[in-house]
Short mmCIF file of C-alpha atoms in Angstrom, two decimals:
data_model
loop_
_atom_site.label_atom_id
_atom_site.label_comp_id
_atom_site.label_asym_id
_atom_site.label_seq_id
_atom_site.Cartn_x
_atom_site.Cartn_y
_atom_site.Cartn_z
CA UNK A 1 -23.35 -8.68 -8.48
CA UNK A 2 -21.08 -9.22 -5.55
CA UNK A 3 -18.35 -9.36 -4.71
CA UNK A 4 -16.23 -12.38 -3.31
CA UNK A 5 -14.08 -10.67 -0.21
CA UNK A 6 -12.19 -13.78 0.10
CA UNK A 7 -9.59 -13.08 -2.04
CA UNK A 8 -9.22 -9.73 -1.04
CA UNK A 9 -8.57 -10.34 2.94
CA UNK A 10 -4.71 -11.29 3.16
CA UNK A 11 -4.06 -7.97 1.62
CA UNK A 12 -3.53 -6.20 4.72
CA UNK A 13 -1.67 -8.68 7.50
CA UNK A 14 0.98 -8.48 4.22
CA UNK A 15 1.11 -5.02 4.79
CA UNK A 16 1.00 -5.72 8.68
CA UNK A 17 3.46 -7.69 8.90
CA UNK A 18 5.99 -5.82 6.64
CA UNK A 19 5.27 -2.42 8.53
CA UNK A 20 6.11 -4.60 11.54
CA UNK A 21 9.54 -5.72 10.53
CA UNK A 22 10.29 -2.24 9.25
CA UNK A 23 9.48 -0.28 12.71
CA UNK A 24 11.62 -3.93 14.49
CA UNK A 25 14.28 -2.95 12.21
CA UNK A 26 13.89 0.75 13.76
CA UNK A 27 14.15 -0.13 16.55
CA UNK A 28 16.90 -2.41 16.05
CA UNK A 29 19.16 -0.06 14.90
CA UNK A 30 18.68 2.87 17.35
CA UNK A 31 18.87 0.71 20.03
CA UNK A 32 22.64 -0.45 18.48
CA UNK A 33 23.62 3.28 18.12
CA UNK A 34 22.19 4.89 21.75
CA UNK A 35 24.51 2.27 22.91
CA UNK A 36 27.26 2.62 20.77
CA UNK A 37 26.96 6.82 21.37
CA UNK A 38 27.33 5.53 25.71
CA UNK A 39 30.03 3.35 25.36
CA UNK A 40 31.81 6.23 23.74
CA UNK A 41 30.75 8.86 25.72
CA UNK A 42 32.78 6.85 28.43
CA UNK A 43 35.63 5.96 27.08
CA UNK A 44 35.96 9.40 26.83
CA UNK A 45 35.43 10.14 30.56
CA UNK A 46 37.55 7.54 31.26
CA UNK A 47 40.48 8.84 28.22
CA UNK A 48 40.15 12.55 30.43
CA UNK A 49 40.58 11.23 33.86
CA UNK A 50 43.79 9.11 32.57
CA UNK A 51 45.01 12.10 30.89
CA UNK A 52 44.45 13.59 34.10
CA UNK A 53 46.07 10.50 36.28
CA UNK A 54 48.76 10.45 34.31
CA UNK A 55 49.89 14.29 35.07
CA UNK A 56 49.56 14.61 38.20
CA UNK A 57 51.81 11.13 39.06
CA UNK A 58 54.05 13.25 36.36
CA UNK A 59 54.21 16.66 38.97
CA UNK A 60 55.06 14.02 41.70
CA UNK A 61 57.68 12.52 39.31
CA UNK A 62 58.28 16.30 39.28
CA UNK A 63 58.27 17.31 43.18
CA UNK A 64 60.47 14.29 43.43
CA UNK A 65 63.58 15.08 40.90
CA UNK A 66 63.25 19.03 42.48
CA UNK A 67 62.20 18.84 46.18
CA UNK A 68 62.79 15.58 48.25
CA UNK A 69 65.58 13.96 46.11
CA UNK A 70 67.56 17.16 44.92
CA UNK A 71 69.43 15.85 41.13
CA UNK A 72 68.35 12.32 41.47
CA UNK A 73 65.70 10.21 39.63
CA UNK A 74 62.97 7.72 41.87
CA UNK A 75 63.09 4.98 41.81
CA UNK A 76 62.52 3.71 37.98
CA UNK A 77 60.00 3.05 37.14
CA UNK A 78 57.08 3.68 40.00
CA UNK A 79 54.65 2.15 40.50
CA UNK A 80 50.87 5.04 41.56
CA UNK A 81 47.64 4.58 41.65
CA UNK A 82 45.32 7.46 41.66
CA UNK A 83 41.91 6.77 41.13
CA UNK A 84 41.74 3.29 39.73
CA UNK A 85 43.79 3.88 37.37
CA UNK A 86 47.71 2.46 37.48
CA UNK A 87 49.93 4.76 37.12
CA UNK A 88 53.60 3.94 36.22
CA UNK A 89 56.20 6.75 36.65
CA UNK A 90 59.83 6.65 34.61
CA UNK A 91 63.00 9.01 34.73
CA UNK A 92 66.04 8.82 33.04
CA UNK A 93 69.01 11.02 33.54
CA UNK A 94 72.06 12.65 31.96
CA UNK A 95 75.14 15.03 32.72
CA UNK A 96 74.76 17.73 30.31
CA UNK A 97 78.99 18.10 28.83
CA UNK A 98 79.80 21.62 26.75
CA UNK A 99 81.87 20.12 23.21
CA UNK A 100 84.83 18.90 24.69
CA UNK A 101 83.84 16.62 26.67
CA UNK A 102 83.76 19.12 30.54
CA UNK A 103 80.01 18.64 33.02
CA UNK A 104 79.57 22.79 32.99
CA UNK A 105 79.26 23.03 36.56
CA UNK A 106 77.37 22.45 39.01
CA UNK A 107 76.87 19.82 36.52
CA UNK A 108 74.14 20.14 35.08
CA UNK A 109 71.42 17.63 34.75
CA UNK A 110 68.71 16.42 32.50
CA UNK A 111 65.69 14.63 33.26
CA UNK A 112 63.49 13.08 31.05
CA UNK A 113 59.98 12.02 33.06
CA UNK A 114 57.39 9.30 31.29
CA UNK A 115 53.94 9.20 33.55
CA UNK A 116 51.98 6.73 32.05
CA UNK A 117 48.19 6.12 33.05
CA UNK A 118 45.90 2.06 32.32
CA UNK A 119 43.15 0.84 33.27
CA UNK A 120 41.91 -2.56 31.77
CA UNK A 121 43.52 -5.43 30.47
CA UNK A 122 45.37 -5.25 27.65
CA UNK A 123 43.08 -5.88 24.25
CA UNK A 124 40.02 -5.75 25.92
CA UNK A 125 37.19 -3.22 24.80
CA UNK A 126 36.64 -1.29 28.11
CA UNK A 127 41.09 -0.38 28.49
CA UNK A 128 42.30 3.38 28.87
CA UNK A 129 45.58 3.95 28.92
CA UNK A 130 47.47 7.52 28.54
CA UNK A 131 50.75 9.12 28.87
CA UNK A 132 52.39 12.61 29.50
CA UNK A 133 56.70 13.93 29.51
CA UNK A 134 58.48 16.45 29.96
CA UNK A 135 62.23 17.73 30.26
CA UNK A 136 63.22 18.72 33.65
CA UNK A 137 66.95 20.86 33.93
CA UNK A 138 67.87 21.12 37.24
#
């Protein structure tokens, strides 16, 4: 009795092709996962940079209200560039009045300052934007 080996020769090739396809799919998944993780990490870091750029713009606005031009807002909106971020600082001021409509001396004013830091074009994946605000009584 002799065995016919020609009929069983293709099974190993099918298993090998299946294994290669599965490993290629796993490799593609890992590559996509790695790229997504790297992009998320970069955006997180850029978000932190944007926050601190907005914070610096807010501090600039507070300095201008308290030291440079007392009791007046700087020209609003003011555009600054901090570490490649475009920072827009806006300021509004209102004179405080008591219930009778009379401003108490020495004319208390409330300043509302907002700083917004942006990087990248609107609608793109790399767009980063952070905004901070503060109220100041003077």
